[in-house]
Coordinates of C-alpha atoms and ligand atoms in Angstrom, one line a residue:
M1 CA 35.9 71.9 237.0
G2 CA 32.4 70.5 236.2
D3 CA 29.2 72.3 235.7
K4 CA 27.5 73.3 239.0
Q5 CA 25.0 70.5 239.1
Y6 CA 27.6 67.8 238.2
V7 CA 30.3 66.3 240.3
K8 CA 32.7 66.1 237.3
N9 CA 32.7 66.4 233.6
I10 CA 33.6 63.3 231.6
L11 CA 34.4 63.5 227.9
C12 CA 34.8 60.6 225.6
I13 CA 36.5 61.2 222.2
G14 CA 35.3 58.6 219.7
A15 CA 31.6 57.7 219.6
G16 CA 32.0 54.2 218.2
Y17 CA 31.2 50.7 219.3
V18 CA 33.2 51.3 222.5
G19 CA 32.8 55.0 223.2
G20 CA 29.0 55.1 222.8
P21 CA 28.1 52.1 225.0
T22 CA 30.7 52.6 227.7
M23 CA 29.7 56.2 228.2
T24 CA 26.1 55.2 228.2
V25 CA 26.7 52.7 231.0
I26 CA 28.8 55.3 233.0
A27 CA 26.0 57.9 232.5
N28 CA 23.4 55.5 233.8
F29 CA 25.3 54.6 236.9
C30 CA 26.6 58.1 237.6
P31 CA 23.8 60.5 237.2
D32 CA 25.8 63.2 239.0
Y33 CA 28.5 63.1 236.4
K34 CA 28.1 64.9 233.0
V35 CA 29.1 62.6 230.3
T36 CA 29.7 64.0 226.8
V37 CA 30.7 61.9 223.8
V38 CA 32.2 63.6 220.8
D39 CA 33.3 62.5 217.4
I40 CA 34.6 64.0 214.1
S41 CA 31.8 62.2 212.3
R42 CA 28.7 64.4 212.3
D43 CA 26.7 61.6 210.9
R44 CA 27.6 59.3 213.8
I45 CA 26.7 62.0 216.3
D46 CA 23.4 62.8 214.6
R47 CA 22.5 59.2 214.8
W48 CA 23.4 59.0 218.5
N49 CA 21.0 61.9 219.0
S50 CA 18.3 60.2 217.0
D51 CA 16.1 57.1 217.4
D52 CA 18.2 55.3 214.9
L53 CA 21.4 54.7 216.9
P54 CA 24.6 54.1 214.8
I55 CA 25.2 50.7 216.3
Y56 CA 23.0 47.8 217.3
E57 CA 23.6 46.3 220.7
P58 CA 21.0 44.6 222.9
G59 CA 19.9 46.8 225.8
L60 CA 21.7 49.9 224.4
K61 CA 18.8 51.9 223.2
E62 CA 16.8 52.0 226.4
R63 CA 19.9 53.0 228.4
V64 CA 20.7 55.8 225.9
L65 CA 17.1 57.0 226.1
K66 CA 17.2 57.0 229.9
A67 CA 20.3 59.3 230.1
R68 CA 20.4 61.3 226.9
G69 CA 19.6 64.9 227.5
Q70 CA 19.9 64.4 231.3
N71 CA 23.6 63.7 231.9
L72 CA 24.6 62.1 228.6
F73 CA 25.2 64.2 225.6
F74 CA 26.5 63.6 222.0
S75 CA 28.2 66.4 220.2
T76 CA 30.7 67.4 217.5
D77 CA 32.0 70.3 219.5
I78 CA 35.2 68.5 220.4
D79 CA 37.2 71.6 221.6
R80 CA 34.5 72.8 224.0
G81 CA 34.2 69.3 225.3
I82 CA 37.9 69.1 226.0
D83 CA 37.9 72.5 227.6
E84 CA 35.1 71.6 230.0
A85 CA 36.3 68.1 230.8
D86 CA 38.0 66.8 234.0
I87 CA 38.4 63.3 232.7
I88 CA 38.9 62.5 229.0
F89 CA 38.4 58.9 227.7
V90 CA 40.2 58.4 224.4
S91 CA 38.2 55.8 222.4
V92 CA 39.2 56.4 218.8
N93 CA 39.9 53.7 216.4
T94 CA 43.4 52.1 216.3
P95 CA 43.4 50.1 213.0
T96 CA 46.2 48.2 211.5
K97 CA 48.5 50.4 209.4
T98 CA 48.0 50.0 205.7
F99 CA 51.0 52.0 204.5
G100 CA 54.7 52.7 205.2
E101 CA 56.8 51.0 207.9
G102 CA 55.0 48.2 209.7
A103 CA 52.1 48.1 207.1
G104 CA 49.8 45.2 207.7
R105 CA 51.1 44.7 211.3
A106 CA 51.7 47.8 213.3
V107 CA 48.9 50.0 214.7
D108 CA 48.0 53.2 212.8
L109 CA 48.3 55.6 215.7
Q110 CA 47.4 58.7 213.7
Y111 CA 43.9 59.0 215.3
I112 CA 45.4 58.7 218.8
E113 CA 48.0 61.3 218.0
K114 CA 45.6 63.7 216.4
T115 CA 43.4 63.4 219.5
A116 CA 46.3 64.1 221.8
R117 CA 47.3 67.2 219.9
R118 CA 43.7 68.5 220.0
I119 CA 43.4 67.8 223.7
K120 CA 46.6 69.7 224.2
A121 CA 45.5 72.7 222.1
S122 CA 42.1 73.0 223.8
S123 CA 43.1 72.4 227.5
K124 CA 43.3 75.2 230.0
S125 CA 43.1 73.1 233.1
D126 CA 44.7 69.8 234.4
K127 CA 43.0 66.7 233.1
I128 CA 43.0 62.9 233.5
I129 CA 43.4 61.2 230.1
V130 CA 42.2 57.6 230.0
E131 CA 43.4 55.3 227.2
K132 CA 40.2 53.3 226.4
S133 CA 41.4 52.4 222.9
T134 CA 43.5 49.3 222.5
V135 CA 47.1 50.5 221.9
P136 CA 50.6 49.1 221.7
V137 CA 52.7 48.9 224.9
R138 CA 54.1 52.3 226.0
A139 CA 51.6 54.3 223.9
A140 CA 50.9 56.2 227.1
E141 CA 54.5 57.4 227.0
T142 CA 53.9 58.8 223.5
L143 CA 50.7 60.4 224.6
S144 CA 52.4 62.0 227.5
K145 CA 55.2 63.4 225.3
I146 CA 52.8 65.0 222.9
L147 CA 50.6 66.4 225.6
H148 CA 53.4 67.8 227.7
S149 CA 55.5 69.2 224.8
G150 CA 56.0 73.0 224.4
N151 CA 54.9 75.7 226.7
N152 CA 51.9 74.2 228.4
S153 CA 51.5 74.6 232.1
V154 CA 48.6 72.1 232.1
H155 CA 49.3 68.7 233.7
F156 CA 47.8 65.6 232.1
E157 CA 47.8 62.3 234.1
I158 CA 47.5 59.3 231.8
L159 CA 45.7 56.1 232.8
S160 CA 45.3 52.9 230.9
N161 CA 41.8 51.4 231.2
P162 CA 41.3 48.9 228.4
E163 CA 37.9 47.7 227.4
F164 CA 37.1 44.0 227.5
M165 CA 33.5 44.0 226.3
A166 CA 32.5 41.8 223.4
E167 CA 30.0 43.0 220.8
G168 CA 26.5 41.6 221.1
T169 CA 26.9 41.3 224.9
G170 CA 28.5 44.7 225.3
I171 CA 26.1 46.2 227.8
H172 CA 26.0 43.0 229.9
D173 CA 29.8 42.8 229.8
M174 CA 30.2 46.4 230.9
E175 CA 27.6 46.2 233.6
N176 CA 29.0 42.8 234.9
P177 CA 32.7 42.9 234.0
D178 CA 35.1 40.0 234.9
R179 CA 37.5 42.8 235.8
V180 CA 38.2 46.5 235.4
L181 CA 41.8 47.1 234.7
I182 CA 43.4 50.4 235.5
G183 CA 47.1 51.1 234.8
S184 CA 48.7 54.2 236.2
M185 CA 52.0 55.7 237.1
D186 CA 53.2 54.9 240.6
T187 CA 53.4 58.5 241.6
P188 CA 51.1 60.6 243.9
S189 CA 49.3 62.2 240.9
G190 CA 49.1 58.8 239.1
R191 CA 47.6 57.1 242.2
A192 CA 45.2 60.1 242.7
A193 CA 44.0 59.8 239.0
R194 CA 43.6 56.1 239.4
D195 CA 41.4 56.7 242.5
E196 CA 39.2 59.1 240.5
L197 CA 38.5 56.4 238.0
I198 CA 37.9 53.8 240.7
K199 CA 35.3 56.2 242.2
I200 CA 33.4 56.0 238.9
Y201 CA 33.5 52.2 238.5
E202 CA 32.8 51.4 242.1
R203 CA 29.3 52.7 241.6
W204 CA 28.5 49.3 240.1
V205 CA 31.7 47.1 240.0
P206 CA 32.7 45.3 243.2
R207 CA 36.0 46.4 244.5
E208 CA 37.6 42.9 244.2
K209 CA 37.0 43.1 240.4
M210 CA 39.2 46.1 240.0
V211 CA 42.7 45.3 239.0
T212 CA 45.3 48.0 239.2
S213 CA 48.8 47.8 237.7
D214 CA 51.5 49.9 236.1
L215 CA 50.7 51.5 232.7
W216 CA 52.7 49.2 230.4
S217 CA 51.4 46.0 231.9
S218 CA 47.8 47.3 231.6
E219 CA 48.4 48.1 227.9
L220 CA 50.0 44.8 227.2
S221 CA 47.3 42.8 229.1
K222 CA 44.7 44.0 226.7
L223 CA 46.6 42.7 223.7
V224 CA 47.4 39.5 225.4
S225 CA 43.8 38.9 226.5
N226 CA 42.6 39.1 222.9
A227 CA 45.5 37.0 221.6
F228 CA 44.8 34.3 224.1
L229 CA 41.1 34.2 223.2
A230 CA 41.8 34.1 219.5
Q231 CA 44.5 31.4 220.1
R232 CA 41.8 29.2 221.7
I233 CA 39.6 29.5 218.6
S234 CA 42.5 28.7 216.3
S235 CA 43.5 25.7 218.5
I236 CA 40.0 24.2 218.2
N237 CA 39.7 25.1 214.6
S238 CA 43.0 23.3 213.8
I239 CA 41.5 20.2 215.5
S240 CA 38.3 20.6 213.4
A241 CA 40.3 20.0 210.3
L242 CA 41.6 16.8 211.8
C243 CA 38.1 15.7 212.9
E244 CA 36.8 16.1 209.3
V245 CA 39.3 13.7 207.9
T246 CA 39.2 11.2 210.8
G247 CA 35.5 11.0 211.6
A248 CA 35.8 12.5 215.1
D249 CA 33.3 15.2 216.1
V250 CA 34.9 18.5 217.1
D251 CA 32.1 19.4 219.5
E252 CA 32.6 16.1 221.3
V253 CA 36.3 16.8 221.5
A254 CA 35.8 20.3 222.8
R255 CA 33.3 19.1 225.4
A256 CA 35.6 16.5 226.7
V257 CA 38.7 18.8 226.7
G258 CA 36.8 21.7 228.2
K259 CA 35.7 19.7 231.2
D260 CA 39.3 19.9 232.5
S261 CA 39.0 22.9 234.8
R262 CA 42.5 24.0 233.8
I263 CA 41.3 24.4 230.2
G264 CA 37.7 25.3 230.7
P265 CA 34.8 25.2 228.2
K266 CA 34.7 28.7 226.8
F267 CA 35.9 29.9 223.4
L268 CA 36.2 26.4 222.1
R269 CA 33.5 26.6 219.5
A270 CA 34.9 25.5 216.2
G271 CA 33.5 27.5 213.2
L272 CA 34.5 29.7 210.3
G273 CA 37.2 31.4 212.4
F274 CA 37.2 34.6 214.3
G275 CA 36.2 37.9 212.8
G276 CA 35.5 41.3 214.3
S277 CA 37.5 44.5 214.3
C278 CA 40.0 43.5 217.0
F279 CA 41.4 39.9 217.2
R280 CA 43.3 40.1 213.9
K281 CA 44.5 43.6 214.4
D282 CA 45.6 43.1 218.1
I283 CA 47.5 39.9 217.3
L284 CA 49.2 41.6 214.4
N285 CA 50.1 44.4 216.8
L286 CA 51.6 41.8 219.2
I287 CA 53.5 40.2 216.3
Y288 CA 54.9 43.6 215.3
L289 CA 56.0 44.2 218.9
C290 CA 57.7 40.8 219.1
E291 CA 59.5 41.4 215.8
H292 CA 60.4 45.0 216.8
Y293 CA 62.2 43.6 219.9
G294 CA 63.9 40.8 217.9
L295 CA 61.7 38.0 219.3
Q296 CA 61.1 36.2 216.0
P297 CA 60.0 32.8 217.5
A298 CA 57.4 34.6 219.6
A299 CA 56.2 36.5 216.6
D300 CA 56.0 33.3 214.6
F301 CA 54.0 31.6 217.3
W302 CA 51.3 34.3 217.2
Q303 CA 51.4 34.4 213.4
Q304 CA 50.2 30.9 213.4
V305 CA 47.0 31.9 215.1
I306 CA 46.1 34.1 212.1
A307 CA 47.3 31.5 209.6
I308 CA 45.0 28.9 211.1
N309 CA 42.1 31.4 211.0
D310 CA 42.7 32.0 207.3
F311 CA 43.1 28.3 206.6
Q312 CA 39.8 27.6 208.3
M313 CA 37.9 29.9 205.9
Q314 CA 39.8 28.5 202.8
R315 CA 39.0 25.0 203.9
F316 CA 35.3 25.8 204.3
V317 CA 35.1 27.2 200.7
H318 CA 37.1 24.3 199.4
R319 CA 34.8 21.8 201.0
M320 CA 31.8 23.6 199.6
V321 CA 33.2 23.6 196.0
A322 CA 34.3 19.9 196.3
A323 CA 30.9 18.8 197.7
M324 CA 29.0 20.6 194.9
F325 CA 30.7 18.5 192.2
N326 CA 33.8 20.7 192.0
T327 CA 32.0 23.8 190.7
V328 CA 29.8 26.5 192.1
A329 CA 29.9 28.6 188.9
D330 CA 26.5 30.1 188.2
K331 CA 25.0 28.3 191.2
K332 CA 22.9 30.3 193.7
I333 CA 24.4 30.2 197.1
T334 CA 22.6 31.8 200.0
L335 CA 24.5 33.1 203.0
F336 CA 22.6 33.0 206.2
G337 CA 24.1 35.8 208.2
F338 CA 26.9 38.3 207.5
A339 CA 27.7 39.8 210.9
F340 CA 30.9 38.6 212.5
K341 CA 28.8 37.2 215.3
P342 CA 25.2 37.3 216.3
D343 CA 23.4 40.2 218.1
T344 CA 25.5 42.8 216.3
G345 CA 25.2 44.5 212.9
D346 CA 29.0 44.8 212.8
T347 CA 30.7 43.1 209.9
R348 CA 34.3 44.2 210.4
D349 CA 36.6 41.4 209.3
S350 CA 33.6 39.1 209.3
P351 CA 34.5 35.6 207.9
A352 CA 31.4 36.2 205.6
I353 CA 33.4 38.9 203.7
H354 CA 36.3 36.5 203.0
I355 CA 34.0 33.6 202.1
S356 CA 31.9 35.8 199.8
K357 CA 34.9 37.0 198.0
M358 CA 36.2 33.4 197.5
L359 CA 32.8 32.2 196.3
L360 CA 32.4 35.1 193.9
K361 CA 35.9 34.3 192.5
E362 CA 34.4 30.8 191.8
R363 CA 31.6 32.7 190.0
A364 CA 28.8 31.7 192.3
R365 CA 25.7 33.9 192.5
L366 CA 25.4 35.1 196.1
W367 CA 22.3 35.9 198.0
V368 CA 23.0 37.4 201.4
T369 CA 20.5 37.6 204.3
D370 CA 21.1 39.0 207.8
P371 CA 18.7 40.5 210.3
H372 CA 20.9 43.5 211.1
A373 CA 24.0 43.6 208.9
L374 CA 22.8 44.0 205.3
N375 CA 23.7 47.7 205.0
N376 CA 27.3 46.9 206.2
A377 CA 27.4 43.9 204.0
R378 CA 26.5 46.0 201.0
Q379 CA 29.4 48.4 201.8
D380 CA 31.9 45.6 202.4
L381 CA 31.2 44.0 199.0
E382 CA 30.5 47.1 196.9
D383 CA 33.8 46.9 195.0
V384 CA 33.6 43.1 194.5
E385 CA 32.7 41.8 191.0
G386 CA 29.9 39.3 190.6
E387 CA 26.2 38.8 191.3
I388 CA 25.2 39.7 194.8
V389 CA 21.7 40.1 196.1
Y390 CA 20.8 41.4 199.5
E391 CA 17.5 40.0 200.9
P392 CA 16.3 40.5 204.5
D393 CA 13.8 37.6 204.2
P394 CA 15.7 34.2 204.6
Y395 CA 12.9 32.3 202.9
K396 CA 13.1 34.5 199.8
A397 CA 16.9 34.5 199.9
A398 CA 17.0 30.7 199.8
E399 CA 14.4 30.2 197.1
G400 CA 15.9 28.4 194.2
A401 CA 19.3 28.1 195.9
H402 CA 21.6 25.2 195.3
A403 CA 23.2 25.7 198.8
I404 CA 22.8 27.5 202.0
A405 CA 25.9 28.4 203.9
L406 CA 25.4 29.6 207.5
M407 CA 27.9 32.3 208.4
T408 CA 26.4 33.8 211.6
E409 CA 24.6 31.9 214.4
W410 CA 21.6 34.1 214.7
D411 CA 18.9 32.4 216.9
Q412 CA 16.3 33.0 214.3
Y413 CA 18.1 30.7 211.8
R414 CA 17.4 27.8 214.1
A415 CA 13.7 28.5 214.2
L416 CA 13.2 28.6 210.4
D417 CA 10.9 26.2 208.6
Y418 CA 13.5 24.1 206.8
R419 CA 10.9 21.9 205.1
R420 CA 9.5 25.0 203.4
I421 CA 13.1 26.1 202.5
F422 CA 14.1 22.6 201.3
D423 CA 11.0 22.3 199.1
R424 CA 11.9 25.5 197.2
M425 CA 15.6 24.8 196.7
E426 CA 17.4 23.2 193.8
K427 CA 18.2 19.5 194.3
P428 CA 20.4 18.1 195.5
A429 CA 20.1 20.7 198.3
F430 CA 23.3 21.5 200.2
L431 CA 23.6 23.0 203.6
F432 CA 27.0 24.1 205.0
D433 CA 26.8 25.0 208.6
G434 CA 29.8 27.3 209.3
R435 CA 28.9 27.7 213.0
N436 CA 27.6 24.3 213.9
H437 CA 24.4 26.0 214.8
L438 CA 21.6 24.0 213.2
D439 CA 20.1 20.5 213.9
H440 CA 22.1 18.5 211.4
Q441 CA 20.2 15.2 211.9
A442 CA 16.8 17.0 211.4
L443 CA 18.1 18.7 208.2
F444 CA 19.5 15.5 206.9
D445 CA 16.2 13.8 207.5
L446 CA 14.5 16.5 205.5
G447 CA 16.7 15.7 202.6
F448 CA 19.6 18.1 202.9
N449 CA 23.2 17.1 202.4
V450 CA 24.7 18.6 205.5
Y451 CA 28.3 19.7 206.0
A452 CA 29.3 21.0 209.4
V453 CA 32.7 22.2 210.7
G454 CA 34.7 19.4 212.3
K455 CA 32.1 16.8 211.7
P456 CA 31.6 13.9 209.3
D457 CA 29.6 14.8 206.1
R458 CA 25.9 13.8 206.2
T459 CA 25.1 13.1 202.6
R460 CA 22.9 10.7 200.7
F461 CA 25.1 10.4 197.7
N462 CA 26.4 6.9 198.6
N463 CA 22.9 5.6 199.5
D464 CA 19.6 6.8 198.1
S465 CA 19.6 9.3 195.4
Q466 CA 17.8 12.7 195.8
Ligands
NAD1 P1 35.0 52.7 216.0 O1 35.6 52.9 214.7 O2 33.6 52.2 216.1 O3 34.9 54.2 216.7 C1 36.0 55.1 216.7 C2 35.4 56.5 216.5 O4 36.4 57.4 216.7 C3 34.8 56.7 215.1 O5 33.5 57.1 215.2 C4 35.7 57.9 214.6 O6 35.0 58.8 213.8 C5 36.2 58.5 215.9 N1 37.4 59.3 215.7 C6 38.6 59.0 215.1 N2 39.5 59.9 215.2 C7 38.9 60.9 215.9 C8 39.3 62.2 216.4 N3 40.6 62.6 216.1 N4 38.5 63.0 217.1 C9 37.2 62.5 217.4 N5 36.7 61.3 217.0 C10 37.6 60.5 216.3 O7 36.0 51.9 216.9 P2 35.6 51.0 218.2 O8 35.2 49.7 217.7 O9 34.7 51.8 219.1 O10 37.1 50.8 218.8 C11 37.7 51.9 219.5 C12 38.9 51.3 220.2 O11 38.4 50.4 221.2 C13 39.9 50.5 219.3 O12 41.2 50.8 219.8 C14 39.5 49.1 219.6 O13 40.6 48.2 219.4 C15 39.1 49.1 221.0 N6 38.1 48.1 221.4 C16 37.0 47.8 220.6 C17 36.1 46.9 221.0 C18 34.9 46.5 220.1 O14 34.2 45.6 220.5 N7 34.7 47.2 219.0 C19 36.2 46.2 222.3 C20 37.3 46.6 223.1 C21 38.2 47.5 222.6
UGA2 C1 36.5 40.3 221.5 C2 36.8 39.9 223.0 O1 35.9 38.8 223.3 C3 36.5 41.1 223.9 O2 36.9 40.7 225.2 C4 37.3 42.3 223.4 O3 37.1 43.4 224.3 C5 37.0 42.6 222.0 O4 37.3 41.4 221.2 C6 37.8 43.7 221.4 O5 38.9 44.0 221.9 O6 37.3 44.2 220.4 P1 34.3 40.5 220.0 O7 35.3 40.5 218.9 O8 33.3 41.6 220.1 O9 35.1 40.6 221.4 O10 33.5 39.1 220.0 P2 33.9 37.6 220.5 O11 32.7 37.1 221.2 O12 35.2 37.6 221.1 O13 34.0 36.9 219.1 C7 35.0 37.2 218.1 C8 35.0 36.2 217.0 O14 35.4 34.9 217.4 C9 33.6 36.0 216.4 O15 33.7 36.0 215.0 C10 33.1 34.7 216.9 O16 32.2 34.0 216.0 C11 34.4 33.9 217.0 N1 34.4 32.9 218.0 C12 34.2 33.1 219.3 C13 34.6 31.5 217.6 O17 34.7 31.3 216.4 N2 34.5 30.5 218.5 C14 34.4 30.8 219.8 O18 34.4 29.8 220.7 C15 34.2 32.1 220.3

């Protein structure tokens, strides 16, 4: 059981984008619980213990500083953490498999399995194991088999408690969740474990927001939530393509359609497509599950969500090249933003990566600017051939550019002095707004040729010359 001064010991295995912030929030709301976060990466743990946290998330740092050293600890001593824990959250990465059977679709479960084996090896007392990572349906069964195999008298009760936070608003989402989902076995020990977890969340989450279910439904609900969100983005993006050729405005269409309370206004922002570490991987996982069970039409349906996302990025680059007189070779193109969304430094599967690669293939010279994601951008593009410069100052990055392409809708990009930028660019000056974030009329009035997603071009080529 827990140390004397703590009600319980919580351990989280995996100190990433989910593990670090979720445990920080729990530690803040439950000062009487000891919360330890462990990871195999010493570098990550060292940074969690420093002033330079390994991830950027608004509101995170002050909450870490409030609890760290009091009831929140970051460590690489995984075995000790397991031994001392009453409740273990598993928050390791579950990427798409890149090899063997199911490559490119199925989840690579090696990190989950290694974690389970380590928990088993280091446990001397009964424990509640909480699946926080996003996993395929029935992963809890696999976990249970590994944990209970061999001569081990210890009992592990497995719960599914998927995380629904979005990056950039992670702390807010965790502190004010739409729901907390807990899946458990319908057995006395399953229900008791579920109640232990509810006891933690009820410190700050109203009871009516806690949704309990069986394990498999909980696991599947997480995949389905992400698939539905991504599907809305692909739906509106498919319409943006139609808007560009018909003269309709996708934002007007989204506004009108979203007023229907059955449809709702959220997640209808057309843009470059969805990025981030999860949407693509979780839909691929869903596709793999459908195929595995012989449900090919269902798999094809979800495959289209990804196909439209890829189409959207290809269309964007095609439109850039076509607008710039069918060549961008040797032209300087400045990317405003590289993160997959604002308020995060995360660039995993960011549309900016795909668009950079396509532009570099066209032999453009790329200048990349972003307030928080330049280090990640450098790593993402390190093996890509071509000229790439990383410049934190957007004014310098845009100097002498033929075009600016906005990849991430950081607030600060709206507040820039675009006259100053325009004056120092090559003419004709092009601006491609991949997130429909800027004031297109004002930019056009300054002299830019403006191209936005799902909107008619605003160019001067048919009228005045530059
Ligand atoms: P991440 O890569 O940022 O973090 C995972 C961490 O686990 C890494 O630091 C890694 O070193 C560590 N790890 C891997 N194997 C380990 C082991 N055997 N022992 C100890 N540590 C180990 O990943 P993330 O973004 O935090 O995602 C984690 C899970 O949460 C994934 O399943 C993801 O789908 C899910 N999820 C992520 C988000 C998000 O916004 N990033 C949101 C909801 C759910
Ligand atoms: C998403 C979900 O929103 C979370 O609920 C989930 O927990 C998480 O995935 C996960 O499982 O990892 P996240 O990827 O962090 O969160 O961020 P989102 O706000 O969902 O944005 C994802 C991508 O979609 C971004 O690239 C964003 O620019 C794009 N997007 C979003 C659009 O293009 N249009 C929209 O209307 C909304």
